[in-house]
Amino acid sequence: MSMIDIETPAAPARTEPESSKRRDIIDGARKVFFEKGFDAASMDEVAKAASVSKATIYVYFNSKEELFEALVHNDRARSAEHLFVVDPSIDDVASLLRRIGISFMTMMVQPDHIRLVRMVIAVAERFPRVGRTFFEAGPCHGGQRLADLLRQQADLGRLAIDDDLAAAYVFFNLCQSNQVKGLLFGTEQQPTPSQIEATVDRAVAIFLAYYGTQPVEKPAARG
């Protein structure tokens, strides 16, 4: 994109190139923020990582805080959308919850996600909007999506739920157990897929014991 293109306000035709350039900047920012942390990262480094000029970054973002906020919103919204790509052939609630729980926990324990959470917590007091963006685009959005799905299952007679959103947060918290908190504080190792599955299986069994309409079989112990 030329400097003339950037400075000319006319421009319906700028929509796609601008969107592409904006993504490049966010991708560059992700690399720099994850390597350096929010405070140590500079816009010069982001520009280099994104292969753009610093002036171009300021066409799209007014500040480092606004860029970080965009990164948080982009990553959390994308993760929430991926989480609820559900196979329509799954017609029993236990399998559905297990699929969502494993996908959720696989995402939650990723090193980049842990780094992002740490950064958000570190800056949230100074930049409350960043913390709010993370919470709304991640936990709130994901909770509402799961609440909608739980309500569908309740309408089919598979669950007995009086507060869809509260039930959604109960399930997500059960799935996390102590694994995510342990990673955040550096006291736990990355869980293996089998450890994630075991934790999610327990979460599904506990959740259905309270909200389910059918007897629940206790998950088998894993070696």
PDB file of C-alpha atoms in Angstrom:
ATOM      1  CA  MET A   1       0.000   0.000   0.000  1.00  0.00           C
ATOM      2  CA  SER A   2       1.520   3.364  -1.005  1.00  0.00           C
ATOM      3  CA  MET A   3       1.620   6.442   1.195  1.00  0.00           C
ATOM      4  CA  ILE A   4      -0.904   8.052  -1.185  1.00  0.00           C
ATOM      5  CA  ASP A   5      -3.280   5.175  -0.581  1.00  0.00           C
ATOM      6  CA  ILE A   6      -2.938   5.570   3.167  1.00  0.00           C
ATOM      7  CA  GLU A   7      -3.489   9.298   3.232  1.00  0.00           C
ATOM      8  CA  THR A   8      -6.365   9.520   0.769  1.00  0.00           C
ATOM      9  CA  PRO A   9      -9.608   9.252   2.712  1.00  0.00           C
ATOM     10  CA  ALA A  10     -11.769   8.397  -0.310  1.00  0.00           C
ATOM     11  CA  ALA A  11     -11.412   4.882  -0.451  1.00  0.00           C
ATOM     12  CA  PRO A  12     -14.001   2.209  -0.280  1.00  0.00           C
ATOM     13  CA  ALA A  13     -11.438   0.186  -2.221  1.00  0.00           C
ATOM     14  CA  ARG A  14      -9.110   0.307   0.807  1.00  0.00           C
ATOM     15  CA  THR A  15     -11.263  -2.055   2.837  1.00  0.00           C
ATOM     16  CA  GLU A  16      -9.628  -5.363   1.880  1.00  0.00           C
ATOM     17  CA  PRO A  17      -5.982  -4.199   1.726  1.00  0.00           C
ATOM     18  CA  GLU A  18      -6.490  -2.383   5.032  1.00  0.00           C
ATOM     19  CA  SER A  19      -7.907  -5.517   6.618  1.00  0.00           C
ATOM     20  CA  SER A  20      -4.960  -7.554   5.369  1.00  0.00           C
ATOM     21  CA  LYS A  21      -2.419  -4.997   6.565  1.00  0.00           C
ATOM     22  CA  ARG A  22      -4.127  -4.784   9.939  1.00  0.00           C
ATOM     23  CA  ARG A  23      -3.817  -8.562  10.315  1.00  0.00           C
ATOM     24  CA  ASP A  24      -0.111  -8.350   9.449  1.00  0.00           C
ATOM     25  CA  ILE A  25       0.387  -5.761  12.192  1.00  0.00           C
ATOM     26  CA  ILE A  26      -1.493  -7.845  14.761  1.00  0.00           C
ATOM     27  CA  ASP A  27       0.552 -10.927  13.809  1.00  0.00           C
ATOM     28  CA  GLY A  28       3.765  -8.940  14.215  1.00  0.00           C
ATOM     29  CA  ALA A  29       2.557  -7.560  17.542  1.00  0.00           C
ATOM     30  CA  ARG A  30       1.738 -11.056  18.771  1.00  0.00           C
ATOM     31  CA  LYS A  31       5.308 -12.189  18.090  1.00  0.00           C
ATOM     32  CA  VAL A  32       6.865  -9.178  19.821  1.00  0.00           C
ATOM     33  CA  PHE A  33       4.500  -9.073  22.809  1.00  0.00           C
ATOM     34  CA  PHE A  34       4.950 -12.780  23.476  1.00  0.00           C
ATOM     35  CA  GLU A  35       8.749 -12.514  23.249  1.00  0.00           C
ATOM     36  CA  LYS A  36       9.212  -9.226  25.127  1.00  0.00           C
ATOM     37  CA  GLY A  37       6.076  -8.702  27.220  1.00  0.00           C
ATOM     38  CA  PHE A  38       3.821  -5.668  26.956  1.00  0.00           C
ATOM     39  CA  ASP A  39       6.034  -3.135  28.755  1.00  0.00           C
ATOM     40  CA  ALA A  40       9.297  -4.063  27.028  1.00  0.00           C
ATOM     41  CA  ALA A  41       7.793  -4.297  23.525  1.00  0.00           C
ATOM     42  CA  SER A  42       8.276  -1.253  21.302  1.00  0.00           C
ATOM     43  CA  MET A  43       6.322  -0.118  18.277  1.00  0.00           C
ATOM     44  CA  ASP A  44       9.606  -0.119  16.317  1.00  0.00           C
ATOM     45  CA  GLU A  45       9.974  -3.843  17.009  1.00  0.00           C
ATOM     46  CA  VAL A  46       6.344  -4.479  16.055  1.00  0.00           C
ATOM     47  CA  ALA A  47       6.864  -2.586  12.791  1.00  0.00           C
ATOM     48  CA  LYS A  48       9.923  -4.698  11.991  1.00  0.00           C
ATOM     49  CA  ALA A  49       8.131  -7.961  12.810  1.00  0.00           C
ATOM     50  CA  ALA A  50       5.128  -6.926  10.672  1.00  0.00           C
ATOM     51  CA  SER A  51       7.312  -5.651   7.794  1.00  0.00           C
ATOM     52  CA  VAL A  52       5.648  -2.235   7.858  1.00  0.00           C
ATOM     53  CA  SER A  53       6.711   1.258   8.869  1.00  0.00           C
ATOM     54  CA  LYS A  54       5.917   2.584  12.328  1.00  0.00           C
ATOM     55  CA  ALA A  55       3.857   5.300  10.636  1.00  0.00           C
ATOM     56  CA  THR A  56       1.710   2.583   9.054  1.00  0.00           C
ATOM     57  CA  ILE A  57       0.970   1.049  12.461  1.00  0.00           C
ATOM     58  CA  TYR A  58      -0.380   4.407  13.638  1.00  0.00           C
ATOM     59  CA  VAL A  59      -2.746   4.507  10.668  1.00  0.00           C
ATOM     60  CA  TYR A  60      -4.551   1.556  12.260  1.00  0.00           C
ATOM     61  CA  PHE A  61      -3.787   1.865  15.979  1.00  0.00           C
ATOM     62  CA  ASN A  62      -3.414   5.011  18.073  1.00  0.00           C
ATOM     63  CA  SER A  63      -1.226   3.446  20.754  1.00  0.00           C
ATOM     64  CA  LYS A  64       0.502   0.290  21.950  1.00  0.00           C
ATOM     65  CA  GLU A  65      -2.403  -0.239  24.334  1.00  0.00           C
ATOM     66  CA  GLU A  66      -4.928  -0.126  21.486  1.00  0.00           C
ATOM     67  CA  LEU A  67      -2.816  -2.570  19.459  1.00  0.00           C
ATOM     68  CA  PHE A  68      -2.599  -4.967  22.391  1.00  0.00           C
ATOM     69  CA  GLU A  69      -6.341  -4.663  22.923  1.00  0.00           C
ATOM     70  CA  ALA A  70      -6.928  -5.573  19.259  1.00  0.00           C
ATOM     71  CA  LEU A  71      -4.615  -8.579  19.626  1.00  0.00           C
ATOM     72  CA  VAL A  72      -6.484  -9.753  22.727  1.00  0.00           C
ATOM     73  CA  HIS A  73      -9.872  -9.389  21.045  1.00  0.00           C
ATOM     74  CA  ASN A  74      -8.693 -11.116  17.856  1.00  0.00           C
ATOM     75  CA  ASP A  75      -7.166 -14.106  19.638  1.00  0.00           C
ATOM     76  CA  ARG A  76      -9.966 -14.635  22.167  1.00  0.00           C
ATOM     77  CA  ALA A  77     -12.754 -14.331  19.584  1.00  0.00           C
ATOM     78  CA  ARG A  78     -10.965 -16.747  17.248  1.00  0.00           C
ATOM     79  CA  SER A  79     -10.443 -19.268  20.032  1.00  0.00           C
ATOM     80  CA  ALA A  80     -14.093 -19.039  21.126  1.00  0.00           C
ATOM     81  CA  GLU A  81     -15.298 -19.632  17.565  1.00  0.00           C
ATOM     82  CA  HIS A  82     -13.040 -22.680  17.163  1.00  0.00           C
ATOM     83  CA  LEU A  83     -14.239 -24.070  20.465  1.00  0.00           C
ATOM     84  CA  PHE A  84     -17.821 -24.381  19.274  1.00  0.00           C
ATOM     85  CA  VAL A  85     -17.230 -26.049  15.931  1.00  0.00           C
ATOM     86  CA  VAL A  86     -19.231 -29.121  16.912  1.00  0.00           C
ATOM     87  CA  ASP A  87     -19.887 -32.246  14.857  1.00  0.00           C
ATOM     88  CA  PRO A  88     -23.659 -32.216  14.206  1.00  0.00           C
ATOM     89  CA  SER A  89     -23.713 -36.015  14.297  1.00  0.00           C
ATOM     90  CA  ILE A  90     -22.976 -35.964  18.058  1.00  0.00           C
ATOM     91  CA  ASP A  91     -26.395 -36.478  19.597  1.00  0.00           C
ATOM     92  CA  ASP A  92     -25.669 -37.272  23.258  1.00  0.00           C
ATOM     93  CA  VAL A  93     -24.899 -34.556  25.736  1.00  0.00           C
ATOM     94  CA  ALA A  94     -21.952 -36.326  27.412  1.00  0.00           C
ATOM     95  CA  SER A  95     -20.057 -36.691  24.132  1.00  0.00           C
ATOM     96  CA  LEU A  96     -20.886 -33.107  23.201  1.00  0.00           C
ATOM     97  CA  LEU A  97     -19.571 -31.750  26.501  1.00  0.00           C
ATOM     98  CA  ARG A  98     -16.506 -33.962  26.312  1.00  0.00           C
ATOM     99  CA  ARG A  99     -15.682 -32.629  22.827  1.00  0.00           C
ATOM    100  CA  ILE A 100     -16.075 -29.021  23.973  1.00  0.00           C
ATOM    101  CA  GLY A 101     -14.190 -29.596  27.231  1.00  0.00           C
ATOM    102  CA  ILE A 102     -11.173 -31.178  25.542  1.00  0.00           C
ATOM    103  CA  SER A 103     -11.055 -28.449  22.894  1.00  0.00           C
ATOM    104  CA  PHE A 104     -11.374 -25.791  25.603  1.00  0.00           C
ATOM    105  CA  MET A 105      -8.625 -27.214  27.789  1.00  0.00           C
ATOM    106  CA  THR A 106      -6.273 -27.885  24.876  1.00  0.00           C
ATOM    107  CA  MET A 107      -6.532 -24.191  24.052  1.00  0.00           C
ATOM    108  CA  MET A 108      -6.307 -22.996  27.676  1.00  0.00           C
ATOM    109  CA  VAL A 109      -3.009 -24.769  28.419  1.00  0.00           C
ATOM    110  CA  GLN A 110      -1.189 -23.609  25.297  1.00  0.00           C
ATOM    111  CA  PRO A 111       1.976 -21.662  26.198  1.00  0.00           C
ATOM    112  CA  ASP A 112       0.896 -18.664  24.098  1.00  0.00           C
ATOM    113  CA  HIS A 113      -2.435 -18.510  25.917  1.00  0.00           C
ATOM    114  CA  ILE A 114      -0.720 -18.656  29.303  1.00  0.00           C
ATOM    115  CA  ARG A 115       1.625 -15.838  28.208  1.00  0.00           C
ATOM    116  CA  LEU A 116      -1.340 -13.773  27.036  1.00  0.00           C
ATOM    117  CA  VAL A 117      -3.223 -14.215  30.313  1.00  0.00           C
ATOM    118  CA  ARG A 118      -0.134 -13.210  32.296  1.00  0.00           C
ATOM    119  CA  MET A 119       0.297 -10.084  30.168  1.00  0.00           C
ATOM    120  CA  VAL A 120      -3.355  -9.092  30.504  1.00  0.00           C
ATOM    121  CA  ILE A 121      -3.225  -9.510  34.295  1.00  0.00           C
ATOM    122  CA  ALA A 122      -0.009  -7.458  34.422  1.00  0.00           C
ATOM    123  CA  VAL A 123      -1.521  -4.473  32.560  1.00  0.00           C
ATOM    124  CA  ALA A 124      -5.178  -4.672  33.602  1.00  0.00           C
ATOM    125  CA  GLU A 125      -4.813  -2.305  36.557  1.00  0.00           C
ATOM    126  CA  ARG A 126      -3.195   0.411  34.424  1.00  0.00           C
ATOM    127  CA  PHE A 127      -5.330  -0.271  31.339  1.00  0.00           C
ATOM    128  CA  PRO A 128      -8.706  -1.574  32.556  1.00  0.00           C
ATOM    129  CA  ARG A 129     -10.090  -1.586  29.011  1.00  0.00           C
ATOM    130  CA  VAL A 130      -7.594  -4.289  28.030  1.00  0.00           C
ATOM    131  CA  GLY A 131      -8.730  -6.494  30.916  1.00  0.00           C
ATOM    132  CA  ARG A 132     -12.358  -5.868  30.038  1.00  0.00           C
ATOM    133  CA  THR A 133     -11.714  -6.711  26.370  1.00  0.00           C
ATOM    134  CA  PHE A 134     -10.052  -9.987  27.337  1.00  0.00           C
ATOM    135  CA  PHE A 135     -12.862 -10.917  29.705  1.00  0.00           C
ATOM    136  CA  GLU A 136     -15.646 -10.038  27.269  1.00  0.00           C
ATOM    137  CA  ALA A 137     -14.064 -11.609  24.179  1.00  0.00           C
ATOM    138  CA  GLY A 138     -12.936 -14.741  26.033  1.00  0.00           C
ATOM    139  CA  PRO A 139     -14.778 -15.921  29.166  1.00  0.00           C
ATOM    140  CA  CYS A 140     -17.967 -13.933  28.553  1.00  0.00           C
ATOM    141  CA  HIS A 141     -18.276 -14.789  24.868  1.00  0.00           C
ATOM    142  CA  GLY A 142     -17.393 -18.437  25.401  1.00  0.00           C
ATOM    143  CA  GLY A 143     -19.730 -18.672  28.393  1.00  0.00           C
ATOM    144  CA  GLN A 144     -22.646 -17.268  26.410  1.00  0.00           C
ATOM    145  CA  ARG A 145     -21.987 -19.613  23.490  1.00  0.00           C
ATOM    146  CA  LEU A 146     -21.945 -22.620  25.812  1.00  0.00           C
ATOM    147  CA  ALA A 147     -25.044 -21.321  27.640  1.00  0.00           C
ATOM    148  CA  ASP A 148     -26.929 -21.256  24.328  1.00  0.00           C
ATOM    149  CA  LEU A 149     -25.849 -24.811  23.591  1.00  0.00           C
ATOM    150  CA  LEU A 150     -26.844 -26.002  27.077  1.00  0.00           C
ATOM    151  CA  ARG A 151     -30.268 -24.416  26.654  1.00  0.00           C
ATOM    152  CA  GLN A 152     -30.723 -26.372  23.407  1.00  0.00           C
ATOM    153  CA  GLN A 153     -29.864 -29.575  25.247  1.00  0.00           C
ATOM    154  CA  ALA A 154     -32.255 -28.665  28.073  1.00  0.00           C
ATOM    155  CA  ASP A 155     -35.031 -28.060  25.535  1.00  0.00           C
ATOM    156  CA  LEU A 156     -34.401 -31.596  24.272  1.00  0.00           C
ATOM    157  CA  GLY A 157     -34.872 -32.924  27.810  1.00  0.00           C
ATOM    158  CA  ARG A 158     -31.239 -33.926  28.264  1.00  0.00           C
ATOM    159  CA  LEU A 159     -30.400 -31.353  30.972  1.00  0.00           C
ATOM    160  CA  ALA A 160     -32.311 -29.717  33.821  1.00  0.00           C
ATOM    161  CA  ILE A 161     -30.968 -26.152  34.023  1.00  0.00           C
ATOM    162  CA  ASP A 162     -32.493 -23.041  35.549  1.00  0.00           C
ATOM    163  CA  ASP A 163     -29.578 -20.651  34.792  1.00  0.00           C
ATOM    164  CA  ASP A 164     -27.877 -21.393  31.476  1.00  0.00           C
ATOM    165  CA  LEU A 165     -24.969 -18.980  31.910  1.00  0.00           C
ATOM    166  CA  ALA A 166     -24.178 -20.085  35.472  1.00  0.00           C
ATOM    167  CA  ALA A 167     -24.170 -23.714  34.299  1.00  0.00           C
ATOM    168  CA  ALA A 168     -21.800 -22.840  31.450  1.00  0.00           C
ATOM    169  CA  TYR A 169     -19.289 -21.268  33.840  1.00  0.00           C
ATOM    170  CA  VAL A 170     -19.609 -24.250  36.199  1.00  0.00           C
ATOM    171  CA  PHE A 171     -18.620 -26.564  33.349  1.00  0.00           C
ATOM    172  CA  PHE A 172     -15.651 -24.477  32.229  1.00  0.00           C
ATOM    173  CA  ASN A 173     -14.382 -24.180  35.805  1.00  0.00           C
ATOM    174  CA  LEU A 174     -14.714 -27.916  36.353  1.00  0.00           C
ATOM    175  CA  CYS A 175     -12.702 -28.551  33.189  1.00  0.00           C
ATOM    176  CA  GLN A 176      -9.884 -26.270  34.294  1.00  0.00           C
ATOM    177  CA  SER A 177      -9.472 -28.021  37.645  1.00  0.00           C
ATOM    178  CA  ASN A 178      -6.105 -26.731  38.905  1.00  0.00           C
ATOM    179  CA  GLN A 179      -4.226 -27.218  35.647  1.00  0.00           C
ATOM    180  CA  VAL A 180      -4.514 -23.711  34.204  1.00  0.00           C
ATOM    181  CA  LYS A 181      -3.832 -21.983  37.527  1.00  0.00           C
ATOM    182  CA  GLY A 182      -0.770 -24.180  38.054  1.00  0.00           C
ATOM    183  CA  LEU A 183       0.583 -23.188  34.636  1.00  0.00           C
ATOM    184  CA  LEU A 184      -0.056 -19.493  35.285  1.00  0.00           C
ATOM    185  CA  PHE A 185       1.999 -19.625  38.474  1.00  0.00           C
ATOM    186  CA  GLY A 186       4.646 -21.936  37.024  1.00  0.00           C
ATOM    187  CA  THR A 187       3.963 -24.771  39.463  1.00  0.00           C
ATOM    188  CA  GLU A 188       2.665 -27.300  36.923  1.00  0.00           C
ATOM    189  CA  GLN A 189       4.024 -28.901  33.770  1.00  0.00           C
ATOM    190  CA  GLN A 190       2.112 -28.842  30.498  1.00  0.00           C
ATOM    191  CA  PRO A 191      -0.571 -31.549  30.855  1.00  0.00           C
ATOM    192  CA  THR A 192      -0.552 -34.410  28.389  1.00  0.00           C
ATOM    193  CA  PRO A 193      -3.570 -35.111  26.173  1.00  0.00           C
ATOM    194  CA  SER A 194      -4.482 -38.077  28.380  1.00  0.00           C
ATOM    195  CA  GLN A 195      -4.338 -35.895  31.510  1.00  0.00           C
ATOM    196  CA  ILE A 196      -6.610 -33.331  29.831  1.00  0.00           C
ATOM    197  CA  GLU A 197      -9.037 -36.071  28.829  1.00  0.00           C
ATOM    198  CA  ALA A 198      -9.113 -37.492  32.357  1.00  0.00           C
ATOM    199  CA  THR A 199      -9.826 -34.056  33.847  1.00  0.00           C
ATOM    200  CA  VAL A 200     -12.563 -33.349  31.294  1.00  0.00           C
ATOM    201  CA  ASP A 201     -14.132 -36.785  31.832  1.00  0.00           C
ATOM    202  CA  ARG A 202     -14.414 -36.026  35.544  1.00  0.00           C
ATOM    203  CA  ALA A 203     -15.847 -32.590  34.768  1.00  0.00           C
ATOM    204  CA  VAL A 204     -18.498 -34.068  32.459  1.00  0.00           C
ATOM    205  CA  ALA A 205     -19.469 -36.708  35.032  1.00  0.00           C
ATOM    206  CA  ILE A 206     -19.761 -34.144  37.847  1.00  0.00           C
ATOM    207  CA  PHE A 207     -21.679 -31.708  35.656  1.00  0.00           C
ATOM    208  CA  LEU A 208     -24.156 -34.343  34.493  1.00  0.00           C
ATOM    209  CA  ALA A 209     -24.582 -35.694  38.023  1.00  0.00           C
ATOM    210  CA  TYR A 210     -25.986 -32.277  38.937  1.00  0.00           C
ATOM    211  CA  TYR A 211     -27.612 -31.067  35.716  1.00  0.00           C
ATOM    212  CA  GLY A 212     -28.287 -34.280  33.819  1.00  0.00           C
ATOM    213  CA  THR A 213     -31.602 -36.075  33.511  1.00  0.00           C
ATOM    214  CA  GLN A 214     -30.110 -39.566  33.171  1.00  0.00           C
ATOM    215  CA  PRO A 215     -27.946 -41.680  35.526  1.00  0.00           C
ATOM    216  CA  VAL A 216     -24.240 -40.956  35.080  1.00  0.00           C
ATOM    217  CA  GLU A 217     -21.537 -43.595  34.898  1.00  0.00           C
ATOM    218  CA  LYS A 218     -18.371 -42.700  36.804  1.00  0.00           C
ATOM    219  CA  PRO A 219     -15.401 -42.444  34.395  1.00  0.00           C
ATOM    220  CA  ALA A 220     -12.949 -45.327  34.528  1.00  0.00           C
ATOM    221  CA  ALA A 221      -9.627 -44.673  36.244  1.00  0.00           C
ATOM    222  CA  ARG A 222      -6.764 -44.073  33.827  1.00  0.00           C
ATOM    223  CA  GLY A 223      -3.400 -45.592  34.303  1.00  0.00           C
TER     224      GLY A 223
END
